[in-house]
């Protein structure tokens, strides 16, 4: 997108919004640049150029003059041309399509429009008042003390088919209520939220709420939005606990266990879920996954005594660097646990699944040739149920293997970048070659 002449200066989109970015570091020196559904973080010098561009100068010379007038500093036309061509995202210019927010999903689909959610999120935003939050937190801890052991024993009872259907639909309802919590936290801090949608994250289904605009908020308020879903689940947990105390309903006890599991899963900081964004906002470490990769590259290059290289994200320092190394260690331990679990589970499947599948196939064949339609369907359903876990395990193992191999390949390539492998021939080979040539000459 290099301008061919001074008259080719591109214009910023009209909806570009620039405001101070609150990340807890160098206040007032970093700025949030919004356009459509996308946000960028810029330094002060880049922000000054964008502000000058907002005046719609016609040429690079006019842009340099506007920049000098606004900042009191001079800047060359060559520097401005380089910034526009290489540093400023093309999505900010009006000749490009409206940018879309890049989501960490394999597939996503917006289900409930923001206009439908907004009346509910406006009403529920009062639940984030400080006295209410304190009351909910205390009540939730008491309910956990009362229900944890009971829910743990309840989940071990076998499910009937009708119970299983109700359980899954109830879990979906809990998840949607979780997403309403994120939207309500946005409204509490008077920032807009987007739609609630359905997605495929990694290999499992999930719901999401578009809360991109919370980057306008200070870090602690962003953290409240990150926790908004779990907080709403805690409110629902309290209500269901009171219901169980009066009814002793087994299915609700199982649902309480599932809610605990969902809260634990969503607070996992390794994958890009609520826990990841919570750690990002509290620590001020943006692009945690990229920072983790860069940290591994720096360590590897030090071990192999290679010179440091410039990384994609500025290096963390002080306490943030310690948090980053702790996070990296946690991620490695977590993936090691996952790999060990998948290895054990795969071994169990290899040992037992062929016999179970063979049994069901045999029973299906017997029932089919005997004309027993009901039994045929029964055993077919049994085969499908027995095959679900091996299928999930195969997909999960393939995905984890792909991610681990890709990560190791990137680490090795980056760690040894700039290395030239030179293989020297031993002297004794030259000696043998010389002897052969002499024999051939005098032979």
Tab-separated table of C-alpha atoms in Angstrom:
chain	number	residue	atom	x	y	z
A	1	UNK	CA	0.000	0.000	0.000
A	2	UNK	CA	2.888	2.390	-0.684
A	3	UNK	CA	1.761	5.724	-2.105
A	4	UNK	CA	3.204	6.162	-5.574
A	5	UNK	CA	3.280	9.968	-5.218
A	6	UNK	CA	2.412	12.691	-2.749
A	7	UNK	CA	-1.177	12.797	-3.984
A	8	UNK	CA	-1.802	9.102	-3.138
A	9	UNK	CA	-2.175	9.723	0.610
A	10	UNK	CA	-4.935	7.401	1.970
A	11	UNK	CA	-7.700	8.687	4.240
A	12	UNK	CA	-8.665	7.287	7.629
A	13	UNK	CA	-12.087	5.729	8.086
A	14	UNK	CA	-14.596	8.126	9.622
A	15	UNK	CA	-15.349	5.827	12.586
A	16	UNK	CA	-11.756	5.554	13.864
A	17	UNK	CA	-11.762	6.243	17.621
A	18	UNK	CA	-8.599	7.004	19.636
A	19	UNK	CA	-8.502	7.050	23.451
A	20	UNK	CA	-5.937	6.403	26.223
A	21	UNK	CA	-5.353	2.706	26.825
A	22	UNK	CA	-5.350	1.605	30.465
A	23	UNK	CA	-2.923	-1.270	30.858
A	24	UNK	CA	-1.278	-0.246	34.125
A	25	UNK	CA	2.014	0.667	32.480
A	26	UNK	CA	3.188	4.085	31.267
A	27	UNK	CA	-0.196	5.763	31.738
A	28	UNK	CA	-1.085	8.126	28.931
A	29	UNK	CA	1.667	6.754	26.663
A	30	UNK	CA	-0.380	4.034	24.979
A	31	UNK	CA	-3.621	4.520	23.083
A	32	UNK	CA	-6.526	2.340	22.030
A	33	UNK	CA	-7.406	2.727	18.366
A	34	UNK	CA	-10.857	1.373	17.459
A	35	UNK	CA	-12.334	0.847	14.031
A	36	UNK	CA	-15.471	-1.227	13.530
A	37	UNK	CA	-15.169	-4.412	15.581
A	38	UNK	CA	-11.360	-4.276	15.836
A	39	UNK	CA	-9.027	-2.632	18.359
A	40	UNK	CA	-5.320	-1.792	18.085
A	41	UNK	CA	-2.863	-0.451	20.651
A	42	UNK	CA	-0.585	2.379	19.515
A	43	UNK	CA	2.231	4.376	21.064
A	44	UNK	CA	2.170	8.152	21.420
A	45	UNK	CA	4.052	8.864	18.188
A	46	UNK	CA	1.728	6.619	16.191
A	47	UNK	CA	-1.282	8.228	17.848
A	48	UNK	CA	0.002	11.683	16.858
A	49	UNK	CA	0.305	10.587	13.228
A	50	UNK	CA	-3.231	9.153	13.279
A	51	UNK	CA	-4.612	12.372	14.794
A	52	UNK	CA	-2.902	14.333	12.034
A	53	UNK	CA	-4.335	11.950	9.427
A	54	UNK	CA	-7.812	12.549	10.867
A	55	UNK	CA	-7.624	16.107	9.484
A	56	UNK	CA	-7.613	14.493	6.007
A	57	UNK	CA	-4.485	16.173	4.580
A	58	UNK	CA	-4.209	15.728	0.823
A	59	UNK	CA	-0.451	15.096	0.594
A	60	UNK	CA	2.416	13.782	2.685
A	61	UNK	CA	3.789	17.324	2.870
A	62	UNK	CA	0.464	18.566	4.250
A	63	UNK	CA	0.444	15.668	6.732
A	64	UNK	CA	3.949	16.612	7.948
A	65	UNK	CA	2.824	20.221	8.385
A	66	UNK	CA	-0.296	19.163	10.345
A	67	UNK	CA	1.793	16.869	12.537
A	68	UNK	CA	4.241	19.707	13.311
A	69	UNK	CA	1.398	22.104	14.077
A	70	UNK	CA	-0.304	19.669	16.483
A	71	UNK	CA	2.769	18.301	18.278
A	72	UNK	CA	5.412	21.017	17.876
A	73	UNK	CA	7.804	18.394	16.455
A	74	UNK	CA	9.069	17.896	12.938
A	75	UNK	CA	8.817	14.664	10.987
A	76	UNK	CA	10.148	13.867	7.525
A	77	UNK	CA	8.000	12.923	4.566
A	78	UNK	CA	10.044	9.725	4.171
A	79	UNK	CA	9.278	8.618	7.741
A	80	UNK	CA	5.578	9.316	7.243
A	81	UNK	CA	5.550	7.346	3.992
A	82	UNK	CA	7.194	4.394	5.736
A	83	UNK	CA	4.701	4.560	8.632
A	84	UNK	CA	1.709	4.590	6.300
A	85	UNK	CA	3.093	1.803	4.122
A	86	UNK	CA	4.352	-0.567	6.828
A	87	UNK	CA	3.237	0.362	10.344
A	88	UNK	CA	-0.339	1.620	10.259
A	89	UNK	CA	-2.862	-1.252	9.809
A	90	UNK	CA	-4.634	-1.054	6.468
A	91	UNK	CA	-7.954	-1.676	8.236
A	92	UNK	CA	-7.853	1.952	9.437
A	93	UNK	CA	-8.013	3.379	5.906
A	94	UNK	CA	-11.250	4.044	4.052
A	95	UNK	CA	-10.294	2.103	0.899
A	96	UNK	CA	-10.414	-1.206	2.840
A	97	UNK	CA	-13.552	-3.126	3.940
A	98	UNK	CA	-14.903	-2.722	7.464
A	99	UNK	CA	-12.687	-4.979	9.620
A	100	UNK	CA	-14.173	-7.914	11.502
A	101	UNK	CA	-13.079	-9.063	14.929
A	102	UNK	CA	-10.884	-12.159	14.653
A	103	UNK	CA	-12.236	-14.796	17.029
A	104	UNK	CA	-10.242	-17.783	18.366
A	105	UNK	CA	-12.848	-20.244	17.094
A	106	UNK	CA	-12.865	-22.894	14.394
A	107	UNK	CA	-16.451	-21.853	13.651
A	108	UNK	CA	-18.765	-19.202	15.109
A	109	UNK	CA	-22.332	-18.043	14.536
A	110	UNK	CA	-24.160	-15.150	16.204
A	111	UNK	CA	-27.359	-16.442	17.819
A	112	UNK	CA	-28.940	-13.672	19.905
A	113	UNK	CA	-28.609	-10.063	18.683
A	114	UNK	CA	-27.291	-7.418	21.076
A	115	UNK	CA	-30.590	-5.515	20.737
A	116	UNK	CA	-32.449	-8.504	22.224
A	117	UNK	CA	-29.960	-8.964	25.061
A	118	UNK	CA	-29.658	-5.287	25.986
A	119	UNK	CA	-32.939	-4.913	27.984
A	120	UNK	CA	-31.943	-7.888	30.157
A	121	UNK	CA	-28.306	-6.800	30.536
A	122	UNK	CA	-29.421	-3.272	31.518
A	123	UNK	CA	-31.669	-4.643	34.285
A	124	UNK	CA	-29.113	-7.209	35.501
A	125	UNK	CA	-26.282	-4.672	35.644
A	126	UNK	CA	-27.466	-3.691	39.151
A	127	UNK	CA	-26.179	-7.080	40.355
A	128	UNK	CA	-22.635	-5.709	40.036
A	129	UNK	CA	-23.166	-3.133	42.794
A	130	UNK	CA	-20.514	-3.657	45.474
A	131	UNK	CA	-22.896	-4.675	48.350
A	132	UNK	CA	-24.585	-7.219	46.094
A	133	UNK	CA	-21.230	-8.648	44.965
A	134	UNK	CA	-20.054	-9.101	48.559
A	135	UNK	CA	-23.332	-10.772	49.547
A	136	UNK	CA	-23.213	-13.127	46.540
A	137	UNK	CA	-19.580	-14.117	47.179
A	138	UNK	CA	-20.235	-14.959	50.846
A	139	UNK	CA	-23.425	-16.877	50.013
A	140	UNK	CA	-21.695	-18.781	47.209
A	141	UNK	CA	-18.883	-19.953	49.519
A	142	UNK	CA	-21.450	-21.167	52.069
A	143	UNK	CA	-23.370	-23.015	49.346
A	144	UNK	CA	-20.154	-24.654	48.143
A	145	UNK	CA	-19.435	-25.886	51.670
A	146	UNK	CA	-22.941	-27.316	51.903
A	147	UNK	CA	-23.214	-28.889	48.452
A	148	UNK	CA	-19.776	-29.885	47.144
A	149	UNK	CA	-19.545	-33.383	48.628
A	150	UNK	CA	-23.233	-34.101	47.903
A	151	UNK	CA	-22.930	-33.009	44.260
A	152	UNK	CA	-19.747	-35.077	43.856
A	153	UNK	CA	-21.532	-38.239	44.995
A	154	UNK	CA	-24.671	-37.406	42.962
A	155	UNK	CA	-22.787	-37.180	39.650
A	156	UNK	CA	-21.547	-40.760	40.113
A	157	UNK	CA	-25.090	-42.195	39.946
A	158	UNK	CA	-26.061	-43.559	36.496
A	159	UNK	CA	-28.141	-41.283	34.255
A	160	UNK	CA	-31.422	-42.335	32.710
A	161	UNK	CA	-32.098	-41.193	29.144
A	162	UNK	CA	-34.657	-38.540	30.176
A	163	UNK	CA	-32.368	-37.278	32.935
A	164	UNK	CA	-29.521	-37.004	30.441
A	165	UNK	CA	-31.621	-34.916	28.024
A	166	UNK	CA	-32.806	-32.576	30.811
A	167	UNK	CA	-29.240	-32.308	32.143
A	168	UNK	CA	-27.824	-31.222	28.783
A	169	UNK	CA	-30.553	-28.635	28.162
A	170	UNK	CA	-30.089	-27.292	31.690
A	171	UNK	CA	-26.333	-27.024	31.081
A	172	UNK	CA	-27.006	-24.989	27.928
A	173	UNK	CA	-29.311	-22.677	29.891
A	174	UNK	CA	-26.597	-22.203	32.550
A	175	UNK	CA	-24.065	-21.354	29.832
A	176	UNK	CA	-26.375	-18.754	28.278
A	177	UNK	CA	-26.907	-17.223	31.737
A	178	UNK	CA	-23.104	-17.129	32.052
A	179	UNK	CA	-22.909	-15.098	28.824
A	180	UNK	CA	-25.590	-12.717	30.108
A	181	UNK	CA	-23.226	-12.042	33.013
A	182	UNK	CA	-20.533	-10.753	30.651
A	183	UNK	CA	-23.055	-8.558	28.830
A	184	UNK	CA	-24.472	-7.174	32.108
A	185	UNK	CA	-20.976	-6.296	33.362
A	186	UNK	CA	-20.444	-4.315	30.152
A	187	UNK	CA	-23.631	-2.356	30.775
A	188	UNK	CA	-22.580	-1.744	34.387
A	189	UNK	CA	-19.542	0.155	33.076
A	190	UNK	CA	-21.504	1.766	30.225
A	191	UNK	CA	-19.711	0.119	27.319
A	192	UNK	CA	-21.643	-1.622	24.550
A	193	UNK	CA	-21.650	-5.382	24.170
A	194	UNK	CA	-22.249	-7.411	21.030
A	195	UNK	CA	-24.232	-10.519	20.212
A	196	UNK	CA	-24.277	-13.836	22.024
A	197	UNK	CA	-23.216	-16.616	19.698
A	198	UNK	CA	-22.382	-20.282	19.355
A	199	UNK	CA	-18.897	-21.481	18.390
A	200	UNK	CA	-16.650	-24.476	18.029
A	201	UNK	CA	-13.571	-23.800	20.156
A	202	UNK	CA	-10.733	-26.266	19.590
A	203	UNK	CA	-12.834	-29.480	19.476
A	204	UNK	CA	-15.791	-28.685	21.713
A	205	UNK	CA	-18.867	-26.431	21.411
A	206	UNK	CA	-19.101	-23.174	23.361
A	207	UNK	CA	-21.081	-19.948	23.641
A	208	UNK	CA	-19.524	-16.486	23.576
A	209	UNK	CA	-20.409	-12.816	24.054
A	210	UNK	CA	-18.755	-10.105	21.971
A	211	UNK	CA	-17.211	-7.786	24.595
A	212	UNK	CA	-14.516	-6.235	22.381
A	213	UNK	CA	-15.377	-2.709	23.534
A	214	UNK	CA	-14.218	-3.396	27.112
A	215	UNK	CA	-10.711	-2.463	25.945
A	216	UNK	CA	-11.922	1.093	26.605
A	217	UNK	CA	-12.043	0.307	30.339
A	218	UNK	CA	-9.264	0.300	32.969
A	219	UNK	CA	-7.738	-3.092	33.737
A	220	UNK	CA	-9.697	-3.828	36.927
A	221	UNK	CA	-13.022	-3.083	35.265
A	222	UNK	CA	-12.056	-5.332	32.357
A	223	UNK	CA	-11.315	-8.037	34.940
A	224	UNK	CA	-14.832	-7.624	36.362
A	225	UNK	CA	-16.264	-8.203	32.880
A	226	UNK	CA	-14.019	-11.274	32.519
A	227	UNK	CA	-15.459	-12.654	35.772
A	228	UNK	CA	-19.026	-11.576	34.977
A	229	UNK	CA	-20.002	-14.971	33.569
A	230	UNK	CA	-18.661	-16.961	36.523
A	231	UNK	CA	-20.286	-14.422	38.878
A	232	UNK	CA	-23.699	-15.003	37.293
A	233	UNK	CA	-23.156	-18.747	37.573
A	234	UNK	CA	-22.457	-18.212	41.283
A	235	UNK	CA	-25.807	-16.385	41.616
A	236	UNK	CA	-27.567	-19.276	39.872
A	237	UNK	CA	-25.652	-21.748	42.053
A	238	UNK	CA	-27.065	-20.069	45.176
A	239	UNK	CA	-30.637	-20.295	43.853
A	240	UNK	CA	-30.273	-23.971	42.897
A	241	UNK	CA	-28.727	-24.779	46.289
A	242	UNK	CA	-31.779	-23.354	48.045
A	243	UNK	CA	-33.974	-25.467	45.743
A	244	UNK	CA	-31.997	-28.628	46.610
A	245	UNK	CA	-32.239	-27.925	50.336
A	246	UNK	CA	-36.032	-28.011	50.075
A	247	UNK	CA	-36.490	-30.764	47.453
A	248	UNK	CA	-33.314	-32.966	47.651
A	249	UNK	CA	-33.546	-33.252	43.857
A	250	UNK	CA	-30.813	-35.546	42.496
A	251	UNK	CA	-30.727	-34.008	39.016
A	252	UNK	CA	-30.192	-30.503	40.421
A	253	UNK	CA	-27.334	-31.817	42.564
A	254	UNK	CA	-25.728	-33.184	39.410
A	255	UNK	CA	-26.223	-29.805	37.753
A	256	UNK	CA	-24.437	-28.122	40.682
A	257	UNK	CA	-21.463	-30.418	40.089
A	258	UNK	CA	-21.524	-29.560	36.387
A	259	UNK	CA	-21.591	-25.832	37.204
A	260	UNK	CA	-18.516	-26.229	39.391
A	261	UNK	CA	-16.766	-28.048	36.557
A	262	UNK	CA	-17.773	-25.354	34.026
A	263	UNK	CA	-16.520	-22.562	36.303
A	264	UNK	CA	-13.208	-24.369	36.802
A	265	UNK	CA	-12.872	-24.975	33.054
A	266	UNK	CA	-13.641	-21.405	32.005
A	267	UNK	CA	-11.114	-20.011	34.516
A	268	UNK	CA	-8.354	-22.140	32.968
A	269	UNK	CA	-5.823	-19.529	31.724
A	270	UNK	CA	-4.064	-21.800	29.220
A	271	UNK	CA	-6.766	-21.573	26.543
A	272	UNK	CA	-8.422	-18.355	25.412
A	273	UNK	CA	-11.338	-18.431	27.817
A	274	UNK	CA	-12.313	-16.205	30.741
A	275	UNK	CA	-9.262	-17.170	32.812
A	276	UNK	CA	-6.898	-16.239	29.965
A	277	UNK	CA	-8.414	-12.757	29.583
A	278	UNK	CA	-8.554	-12.318	33.366
A	279	UNK	CA	-4.833	-13.034	33.673
A	280	UNK	CA	-4.140	-10.761	30.686
A	281	UNK	CA	-6.009	-7.852	32.247
A	282	UNK	CA	-4.707	-8.284	35.801
A	283	UNK	CA	-1.073	-8.746	34.735
A	284	UNK	CA	-1.056	-6.247	31.858
A	285	UNK	CA	0.515	-8.923	29.641
A	286	UNK	CA	-1.222	-8.657	26.290
A	287	UNK	CA	-0.958	-11.475	23.725
A	288	UNK	CA	-0.059	-14.034	26.381
A	289	UNK	CA	0.364	-16.921	23.943
A	290	UNK	CA	2.710	-14.886	21.744
A	291	UNK	CA	4.621	-13.677	24.799
A	292	UNK	CA	4.961	-17.280	25.981
A	293	UNK	CA	6.403	-18.295	22.601
A	294	UNK	CA	8.796	-15.330	22.635
A	295	UNK	CA	9.928	-16.189	26.181
A	296	UNK	CA	10.676	-19.785	25.133
A	297	UNK	CA	12.635	-18.508	22.131
A	298	UNK	CA	14.699	-16.153	24.321
A	299	UNK	CA	15.493	-18.960	26.787
A	300	UNK	CA	16.414	-21.393	23.996
A	301	UNK	CA	18.683	-18.869	22.276
A	302	UNK	CA	20.444	-18.176	25.571
A	303	UNK	CA	20.960	-21.907	26.160
A	304	UNK	CA	22.473	-22.336	22.695
A	305	UNK	CA	24.407	-19.065	23.024
A	306	UNK	CA	22.654	-17.456	20.107
A	307	UNK	CA	22.259	-13.649	19.896
A	308	UNK	CA	18.876	-12.252	20.952
A	309	UNK	CA	16.372	-11.429	18.222
A	310	UNK	CA	13.611	-8.856	18.100
A	311	UNK	CA	10.295	-10.511	19.002
A	312	UNK	CA	6.778	-9.732	17.806
A	313	UNK	CA	5.666	-8.365	21.202
A	314	UNK	CA	7.772	-6.053	23.436
A	315	UNK	CA	9.542	-8.001	26.160
A	316	UNK	CA	7.994	-7.948	29.643
A	317	UNK	CA	10.106	-6.760	32.564
A	318	UNK	CA	10.116	-7.008	36.354
A	319	UNK	CA	7.083	-8.605	37.968
A	320	UNK	CA	5.380	-9.090	34.610
A	321	UNK	CA	8.312	-11.157	33.366
A	322	UNK	CA	8.056	-13.381	36.460
A	323	UNK	CA	4.317	-13.798	35.870
A	324	UNK	CA	5.033	-14.679	32.240
A	325	UNK	CA	7.581	-17.351	33.191
A	326	UNK	CA	5.160	-18.772	35.799
A	327	UNK	CA	2.419	-18.861	33.162
A	328	UNK	CA	4.747	-20.584	30.687
A	329	UNK	CA	5.662	-23.219	33.270
A	330	UNK	CA	1.962	-23.722	34.085
A	331	UNK	CA	1.138	-24.169	30.399
A	332	UNK	CA	3.861	-26.807	29.976
A	333	UNK	CA	2.689	-28.697	33.078
A	334	UNK	CA	-0.912	-28.501	31.875
A	335	UNK	CA	-0.088	-29.833	28.413
A	336	UNK	CA	2.079	-32.564	29.940
A	337	UNK	CA	-0.905	-33.621	32.059
A	338	UNK	CA	-3.201	-33.562	29.013
A	339	UNK	CA	-0.754	-35.640	26.969
A	340	UNK	CA	-0.372	-38.168	29.800
A	341	UNK	CA	-4.155	-38.374	30.188
A	342	UNK	CA	-4.671	-38.864	26.437
A	343	UNK	CA	-1.967	-41.547	26.358
A	344	UNK	CA	-3.610	-43.480	29.216
A	345	UNK	CA	-7.094	-43.046	27.759
A	346	UNK	CA	-5.914	-44.133	24.298
A	347	UNK	CA	-4.392	-47.275	25.799
A	348	UNK	CA	-7.666	-48.083	27.533
A	349	UNK	CA	-9.621	-47.550	24.304
A	350	UNK	CA	-7.245	-49.747	22.291
A	351	UNK	CA	-7.635	-52.540	24.839
A	352	UNK	CA	-11.399	-52.462	25.350
A	353	UNK	CA	-13.155	-50.680	22.479
A	354	UNK	CA	-12.624	-53.358	19.762
A	355	UNK	CA	-14.247	-56.018	21.963
A	356	UNK	CA	-17.163	-53.732	22.871
A	357	UNK	CA	-17.708	-52.678	19.273
A	358	UNK	CA	-17.545	-56.302	18.128
A	359	UNK	CA	-20.100	-57.266	20.783
A	360	UNK	CA	-22.561	-54.569	19.723
A	361	UNK	CA	-22.100	-55.362	16.029
A	362	UNK	CA	-22.790	-59.012	16.720
A	363	UNK	CA	-25.934	-58.212	18.726
A	364	UNK	CA	-27.133	-55.823	15.988
A	365	UNK	CA	-26.675	-58.555	13.384
A	366	UNK	CA	-28.532	-61.153	15.480
A	367	UNK	CA	-31.419	-58.794	16.271
A	368	UNK	CA	-31.676	-57.606	12.650
A	369	UNK	CA	-31.891	-61.079	11.137
A	370	UNK	CA	-34.345	-62.097	13.851
A	371	UNK	CA	-36.595	-59.208	12.797
A	372	UNK	CA	-36.362	-57.533	16.214
A	373	UNK	CA	-36.443	-53.874	15.180
A	374	UNK	CA	-36.539	-52.492	18.728
A	375	UNK	CA	-33.516	-54.525	19.842
A	376	UNK	CA	-31.663	-53.620	16.643
A	377	UNK	CA	-32.131	-49.912	17.374
A	378	UNK	CA	-31.218	-50.442	21.035
A	379	UNK	CA	-27.884	-52.086	20.206
A	380	UNK	CA	-27.196	-49.539	17.435
A	381	UNK	CA	-27.608	-46.734	19.966
A	382	UNK	CA	-25.288	-48.656	22.299
A	383	UNK	CA	-22.649	-48.860	19.572
A	384	UNK	CA	-22.912	-45.126	18.918
A	385	UNK	CA	-22.607	-44.331	22.629
A	386	UNK	CA	-19.597	-46.640	22.941
A	387	UNK	CA	-17.981	-44.961	19.922
A	388	UNK	CA	-18.439	-41.357	21.072
A	389	UNK	CA	-15.529	-41.349	23.530
A	390	UNK	CA	-13.028	-42.993	21.112
A	391	UNK	CA	-14.038	-40.438	18.468
A	392	UNK	CA	-13.594	-37.494	20.853
A	393	UNK	CA	-10.313	-38.967	22.050
A	394	UNK	CA	-9.051	-39.360	18.466
A	395	UNK	CA	-9.947	-35.769	17.581
A	396	UNK	CA	-8.459	-34.419	20.806
A	397	UNK	CA	-5.254	-36.421	20.426
A	398	UNK	CA	-4.859	-35.318	16.815
A	399	UNK	CA	-5.412	-31.677	17.734
A	400	UNK	CA	-3.011	-31.739	20.702
A	401	UNK	CA	-0.369	-33.541	18.638
A	402	UNK	CA	-0.734	-30.969	15.852
A	403	UNK	CA	-0.414	-28.048	18.303
A	404	UNK	CA	2.583	-29.536	20.115
A	405	UNK	CA	4.442	-30.387	16.885
A	406	UNK	CA	3.675	-26.930	15.428
A	407	UNK	CA	4.890	-25.242	18.617
A	408	UNK	CA	8.114	-27.278	18.727
A	409	UNK	CA	8.763	-26.644	15.034
A	410	UNK	CA	8.361	-22.875	15.522
A	411	UNK	CA	10.569	-22.930	18.617
A	412	UNK	CA	13.352	-24.883	16.882
A	413	UNK	CA	13.227	-22.700	13.764
A	414	UNK	CA	13.300	-19.474	15.803
A	415	UNK	CA	15.931	-20.723	18.263
A	416	UNK	CA	18.387	-21.651	15.515
A	417	UNK	CA	17.568	-18.805	13.132
A	418	UNK	CA	20.776	-17.472	11.579
A	419	UNK	CA	22.747	-20.628	12.264
A	420	UNK	CA	24.843	-21.872	9.331
A	421	UNK	CA	25.667	-25.553	9.491
A	422	UNK	CA	29.169	-26.189	8.169
A	423	UNK	CA	30.528	-29.737	7.826
A	424	UNK	CA	34.304	-29.955	7.411
A	425	UNK	CA	35.947	-33.019	5.873
A	426	UNK	CA	38.404	-34.823	8.190
A	427	UNK	CA	42.071	-34.674	7.165
A	428	UNK	CA	42.466	-38.462	7.006
A	429	UNK	CA	39.975	-38.569	4.114
A	430	UNK	CA	42.197	-36.175	2.162
A	431	UNK	CA	45.220	-38.402	2.969
A	432	UNK	CA	43.459	-41.494	1.631
A	433	UNK	CA	42.394	-39.583	-1.478
A	434	UNK	CA	46.002	-38.483	-2.078
A	435	UNK	CA	47.290	-42.053	-1.720
A	436	UNK	CA	44.716	-43.306	-4.213
A	437	UNK	CA	45.662	-40.630	-6.727
A	438	UNK	CA	49.374	-41.525	-6.376
A	439	UNK	CA	48.690	-45.225	-6.870
A	440	UNK	CA	46.593	-44.461	-9.901
A	441	UNK	CA	49.337	-42.202	-11.272
A	442	UNK	CA	52.255	-44.608	-10.732
A	443	UNK	CA	50.285	-47.783	-11.207
